[in-house]
């Protein structure tokens, strides 16, 4: 069945999968804070974040569970880490957030000391699992969401005519 149907304790003990992911790619906390400018984010705008679609991470888990138990740890990540401000600005391009006028304010260190985040390469895990994310980057996700929304609107207009 789907990964959510597998009880945690029934997972093979030798298998560890550590996905770096965000639910549907957008942090509800960031967007909630975005709507209330009185509460700025207390992190660096340049802090790097790995963003992976939850469905992509789930597919990687399924592929890992299909592997013979070997004690391997798989690294699953997107293709491009983005700064927190960059993620917020990209999210503003999504139709459901078009009503928001600007990205949130960040109060963390803006310089090199505040970049942080993880640099990683998941190509070995991808090759071993035979897995590729549907959306290699958050920008790819945003572009697809915009295309799908536009196609849906055009379809609705055509059906109404």
PDB file of C-alpha atoms in Angstrom:
ATOM      1  CA  UNK A   1       0.000   0.000   0.000  1.00  0.00           C
ATOM      2  CA  UNK A   2       0.998   3.655   0.125  1.00  0.00           C
ATOM      3  CA  UNK A   3       3.790   4.674   2.533  1.00  0.00           C
ATOM      4  CA  UNK A   4       1.260   6.225   4.933  1.00  0.00           C
ATOM      5  CA  UNK A   5      -0.351   2.781   5.360  1.00  0.00           C
ATOM      6  CA  UNK A   6       2.879   1.259   6.679  1.00  0.00           C
ATOM      7  CA  UNK A   7       3.137   1.445  10.472  1.00  0.00           C
ATOM      8  CA  UNK A   8       6.442   2.982  11.536  1.00  0.00           C
ATOM      9  CA  UNK A   9       7.444  -0.123  13.513  1.00  0.00           C
ATOM     10  CA  UNK A  10       6.924  -2.426  10.495  1.00  0.00           C
ATOM     11  CA  UNK A  11       9.615  -0.674   8.500  1.00  0.00           C
ATOM     12  CA  UNK A  12      12.741  -2.809   7.996  1.00  0.00           C
ATOM     13  CA  UNK A  13      15.115  -1.793  10.824  1.00  0.00           C
ATOM     14  CA  UNK A  14      18.119  -1.556   8.473  1.00  0.00           C
ATOM     15  CA  UNK A  15      16.413   1.005   6.210  1.00  0.00           C
ATOM     16  CA  UNK A  16      16.814   4.708   6.949  1.00  0.00           C
ATOM     17  CA  UNK A  17      15.510   7.291   4.525  1.00  0.00           C
ATOM     18  CA  UNK A  18      16.069  10.921   5.454  1.00  0.00           C
ATOM     19  CA  UNK A  19      14.095  13.067   2.987  1.00  0.00           C
ATOM     20  CA  UNK A  20      14.402  16.820   3.062  1.00  0.00           C
ATOM     21  CA  UNK A  21      10.936  17.985   2.186  1.00  0.00           C
ATOM     22  CA  UNK A  22       8.241  20.572   2.660  1.00  0.00           C
ATOM     23  CA  UNK A  23       4.538  19.822   2.486  1.00  0.00           C
ATOM     24  CA  UNK A  24       3.423  20.796  -1.035  1.00  0.00           C
ATOM     25  CA  UNK A  25       6.631  22.862  -1.192  1.00  0.00           C
ATOM     26  CA  UNK A  26       5.344  25.871   0.758  1.00  0.00           C
ATOM     27  CA  UNK A  27       5.675  26.310   4.475  1.00  0.00           C
ATOM     28  CA  UNK A  28       2.313  27.291   6.032  1.00  0.00           C
ATOM     29  CA  UNK A  29       4.274  29.135   8.737  1.00  0.00           C
ATOM     30  CA  UNK A  30       6.000  31.323   6.162  1.00  0.00           C
ATOM     31  CA  UNK A  31       2.712  32.145   4.465  1.00  0.00           C
ATOM     32  CA  UNK A  32       0.882  32.741   7.747  1.00  0.00           C
ATOM     33  CA  UNK A  33       3.666  35.071   8.858  1.00  0.00           C
ATOM     34  CA  UNK A  34       3.570  36.685   5.429  1.00  0.00           C
ATOM     35  CA  UNK A  35      -0.063  37.657   5.974  1.00  0.00           C
ATOM     36  CA  UNK A  36       0.772  39.292   9.311  1.00  0.00           C
ATOM     37  CA  UNK A  37       3.682  41.695   8.734  1.00  0.00           C
ATOM     38  CA  UNK A  38       3.799  42.499  12.459  1.00  0.00           C
ATOM     39  CA  UNK A  39       5.537  39.126  12.934  1.00  0.00           C
ATOM     40  CA  UNK A  40       8.746  39.072  10.866  1.00  0.00           C
ATOM     41  CA  UNK A  41      10.656  35.840  10.351  1.00  0.00           C
ATOM     42  CA  UNK A  42      13.642  35.509  12.668  1.00  0.00           C
ATOM     43  CA  UNK A  43      15.955  33.893  10.149  1.00  0.00           C
ATOM     44  CA  UNK A  44      18.268  35.067   7.425  1.00  0.00           C
ATOM     45  CA  UNK A  45      16.622  35.842   4.080  1.00  0.00           C
ATOM     46  CA  UNK A  46      19.553  34.077   2.423  1.00  0.00           C
ATOM     47  CA  UNK A  47      19.434  30.912   4.577  1.00  0.00           C
ATOM     48  CA  UNK A  48      19.355  27.985   2.168  1.00  0.00           C
ATOM     49  CA  UNK A  49      16.472  25.525   2.268  1.00  0.00           C
ATOM     50  CA  UNK A  50      15.992  22.284   0.368  1.00  0.00           C
ATOM     51  CA  UNK A  51      12.439  22.080  -0.995  1.00  0.00           C
ATOM     52  CA  UNK A  52      11.056  18.755  -2.193  1.00  0.00           C
ATOM     53  CA  UNK A  53       7.438  18.022  -3.071  1.00  0.00           C
ATOM     54  CA  UNK A  54       5.917  15.646  -0.511  1.00  0.00           C
ATOM     55  CA  UNK A  55       4.635  13.387  -3.317  1.00  0.00           C
ATOM     56  CA  UNK A  56       8.173  13.151  -4.712  1.00  0.00           C
ATOM     57  CA  UNK A  57       9.534  12.237  -1.277  1.00  0.00           C
ATOM     58  CA  UNK A  58       6.811   9.596  -0.870  1.00  0.00           C
ATOM     59  CA  UNK A  59       7.740   8.035  -4.207  1.00  0.00           C
ATOM     60  CA  UNK A  60      11.372   7.873  -3.096  1.00  0.00           C
ATOM     61  CA  UNK A  61      10.289   6.106   0.115  1.00  0.00           C
ATOM     62  CA  UNK A  62       8.314   3.557  -1.912  1.00  0.00           C
ATOM     63  CA  UNK A  63      11.350   2.924  -4.116  1.00  0.00           C
ATOM     64  CA  UNK A  64      13.589   2.553  -1.039  1.00  0.00           C
ATOM     65  CA  UNK A  65      11.166   0.073   0.554  1.00  0.00           C
ATOM     66  CA  UNK A  66      11.346  -2.026  -2.606  1.00  0.00           C
ATOM     67  CA  UNK A  67      15.130  -2.352  -2.264  1.00  0.00           C
ATOM     68  CA  UNK A  68      16.663  -5.383  -0.582  1.00  0.00           C
ATOM     69  CA  UNK A  69      17.444  -4.546   3.052  1.00  0.00           C
ATOM     70  CA  UNK A  70      21.087  -3.515   2.961  1.00  0.00           C
ATOM     71  CA  UNK A  71      21.410  -0.990   5.772  1.00  0.00           C
ATOM     72  CA  UNK A  72      21.774   1.802   3.206  1.00  0.00           C
ATOM     73  CA  UNK A  73      20.836   5.380   3.941  1.00  0.00           C
ATOM     74  CA  UNK A  74      19.425   7.261   0.958  1.00  0.00           C
ATOM     75  CA  UNK A  75      19.755  10.982   0.549  1.00  0.00           C
ATOM     76  CA  UNK A  76      16.718  12.441  -1.196  1.00  0.00           C
ATOM     77  CA  UNK A  77      16.820  16.124  -2.102  1.00  0.00           C
ATOM     78  CA  UNK A  78      15.800  18.614  -4.750  1.00  0.00           C
ATOM     79  CA  UNK A  79      18.227  19.909  -7.379  1.00  0.00           C
ATOM     80  CA  UNK A  80      18.660  23.449  -6.101  1.00  0.00           C
ATOM     81  CA  UNK A  81      18.599  24.893  -2.574  1.00  0.00           C
ATOM     82  CA  UNK A  82      17.009  28.335  -2.411  1.00  0.00           C
ATOM     83  CA  UNK A  83      17.215  31.180   0.056  1.00  0.00           C
ATOM     84  CA  UNK A  84      14.170  31.736   2.278  1.00  0.00           C
ATOM     85  CA  UNK A  85      13.414  35.097   0.655  1.00  0.00           C
ATOM     86  CA  UNK A  86      13.830  33.573  -2.800  1.00  0.00           C
ATOM     87  CA  UNK A  87      11.299  30.847  -1.901  1.00  0.00           C
ATOM     88  CA  UNK A  88       8.812  33.465  -0.680  1.00  0.00           C
ATOM     89  CA  UNK A  89       9.242  35.571  -3.819  1.00  0.00           C
ATOM     90  CA  UNK A  90       8.773  32.498  -6.008  1.00  0.00           C
ATOM     91  CA  UNK A  91       5.654  31.490  -4.034  1.00  0.00           C
ATOM     92  CA  UNK A  92       4.164  34.932  -4.729  1.00  0.00           C
ATOM     93  CA  UNK A  93       3.999  33.890  -8.397  1.00  0.00           C
ATOM     94  CA  UNK A  94       1.481  31.159  -7.498  1.00  0.00           C
ATOM     95  CA  UNK A  95      -2.128  32.178  -8.217  1.00  0.00           C
ATOM     96  CA  UNK A  96      -3.335  31.243  -4.728  1.00  0.00           C
ATOM     97  CA  UNK A  97      -0.905  33.778  -3.208  1.00  0.00           C
ATOM     98  CA  UNK A  98      -1.287  36.532  -5.807  1.00  0.00           C
ATOM     99  CA  UNK A  99      -3.253  38.627  -3.284  1.00  0.00           C
ATOM    100  CA  UNK A 100      -0.145  38.926  -1.108  1.00  0.00           C
ATOM    101  CA  UNK A 101       1.777  42.016  -2.062  1.00  0.00           C
ATOM    102  CA  UNK A 102       5.293  41.285  -0.869  1.00  0.00           C
ATOM    103  CA  UNK A 103       7.511  38.724   0.795  1.00  0.00           C
ATOM    104  CA  UNK A 104       7.768  38.718   4.589  1.00  0.00           C
ATOM    105  CA  UNK A 105      10.403  40.666   6.499  1.00  0.00           C
ATOM    106  CA  UNK A 106      13.388  38.723   7.820  1.00  0.00           C
ATOM    107  CA  UNK A 107      15.214  39.822  10.969  1.00  0.00           C
ATOM    108  CA  UNK A 108      18.098  37.327  10.886  1.00  0.00           C
ATOM    109  CA  UNK A 109      21.645  38.106   9.743  1.00  0.00           C
ATOM    110  CA  UNK A 110      21.608  39.013   6.043  1.00  0.00           C
ATOM    111  CA  UNK A 111      25.313  38.339   5.414  1.00  0.00           C
ATOM    112  CA  UNK A 112      27.354  35.219   4.804  1.00  0.00           C
ATOM    113  CA  UNK A 113      27.102  34.222   8.475  1.00  0.00           C
ATOM    114  CA  UNK A 114      23.377  33.640   8.059  1.00  0.00           C
ATOM    115  CA  UNK A 115      23.344  31.530   4.899  1.00  0.00           C
ATOM    116  CA  UNK A 116      23.463  28.075   6.492  1.00  0.00           C
ATOM    117  CA  UNK A 117      21.516  25.247   4.955  1.00  0.00           C
ATOM    118  CA  UNK A 118      22.625  21.980   3.440  1.00  0.00           C
ATOM    119  CA  UNK A 119      24.597  21.326   0.309  1.00  0.00           C
ATOM    120  CA  UNK A 120      24.126  17.821  -0.965  1.00  0.00           C
ATOM    121  CA  UNK A 121      24.049  15.696  -4.066  1.00  0.00           C
ATOM    122  CA  UNK A 122      21.397  12.997  -4.257  1.00  0.00           C
ATOM    123  CA  UNK A 123      22.463  11.596  -7.650  1.00  0.00           C
ATOM    124  CA  UNK A 124      23.818   8.329  -6.179  1.00  0.00           C
ATOM    125  CA  UNK A 125      20.563   7.636  -4.290  1.00  0.00           C
ATOM    126  CA  UNK A 126      18.526   8.562  -7.352  1.00  0.00           C
ATOM    127  CA  UNK A 127      20.508   6.182  -9.521  1.00  0.00           C
ATOM    128  CA  UNK A 128      20.338   3.314  -6.977  1.00  0.00           C
ATOM    129  CA  UNK A 129      16.598   3.774  -6.437  1.00  0.00           C
ATOM    130  CA  UNK A 130      15.751   4.451 -10.086  1.00  0.00           C
ATOM    131  CA  UNK A 131      13.907   7.565  -8.900  1.00  0.00           C
ATOM    132  CA  UNK A 132      13.627  11.120 -10.198  1.00  0.00           C
ATOM    133  CA  UNK A 133      11.509  13.899  -8.661  1.00  0.00           C
ATOM    134  CA  UNK A 134       8.594  15.145 -10.711  1.00  0.00           C
ATOM    135  CA  UNK A 135       9.679  18.670  -9.741  1.00  0.00           C
ATOM    136  CA  UNK A 136      13.487  18.901  -9.505  1.00  0.00           C
ATOM    137  CA  UNK A 137      13.275  22.492  -8.221  1.00  0.00           C
ATOM    138  CA  UNK A 138      10.737  24.693  -6.475  1.00  0.00           C
ATOM    139  CA  UNK A 139      10.724  26.924  -9.567  1.00  0.00           C
ATOM    140  CA  UNK A 140       9.672  23.906 -11.672  1.00  0.00           C
ATOM    141  CA  UNK A 141       6.795  23.309  -9.241  1.00  0.00           C
ATOM    142  CA  UNK A 142       5.681  26.954  -9.427  1.00  0.00           C
ATOM    143  CA  UNK A 143       5.798  26.947 -13.239  1.00  0.00           C
ATOM    144  CA  UNK A 144       3.708  23.762 -13.437  1.00  0.00           C
ATOM    145  CA  UNK A 145       1.153  25.105 -10.937  1.00  0.00           C
ATOM    146  CA  UNK A 146       0.839  28.311 -12.972  1.00  0.00           C
ATOM    147  CA  UNK A 147       0.377  26.340 -16.232  1.00  0.00           C
ATOM    148  CA  UNK A 148      -2.218  24.046 -14.637  1.00  0.00           C
ATOM    149  CA  UNK A 149      -4.155  26.989 -13.189  1.00  0.00           C
ATOM    150  CA  UNK A 150      -4.144  28.792 -16.541  1.00  0.00           C
ATOM    151  CA  UNK A 151      -5.297  25.648 -18.380  1.00  0.00           C
ATOM    152  CA  UNK A 152      -8.053  25.087 -15.819  1.00  0.00           C
ATOM    153  CA  UNK A 153      -9.295  28.662 -16.199  1.00  0.00           C
ATOM    154  CA  UNK A 154      -9.235  28.420 -20.004  1.00  0.00           C
ATOM    155  CA  UNK A 155     -11.104  25.124 -19.832  1.00  0.00           C
ATOM    156  CA  UNK A 156     -13.740  26.658 -17.553  1.00  0.00           C
ATOM    157  CA  UNK A 157     -14.207  29.620 -19.897  1.00  0.00           C
ATOM    158  CA  UNK A 158     -14.525  27.319 -22.923  1.00  0.00           C
ATOM    159  CA  UNK A 159     -17.046  25.073 -21.118  1.00  0.00           C
ATOM    160  CA  UNK A 160     -19.115  28.090 -20.081  1.00  0.00           C
ATOM    161  CA  UNK A 161     -19.285  29.380 -23.662  1.00  0.00           C
TER     162      UNK A 161
END
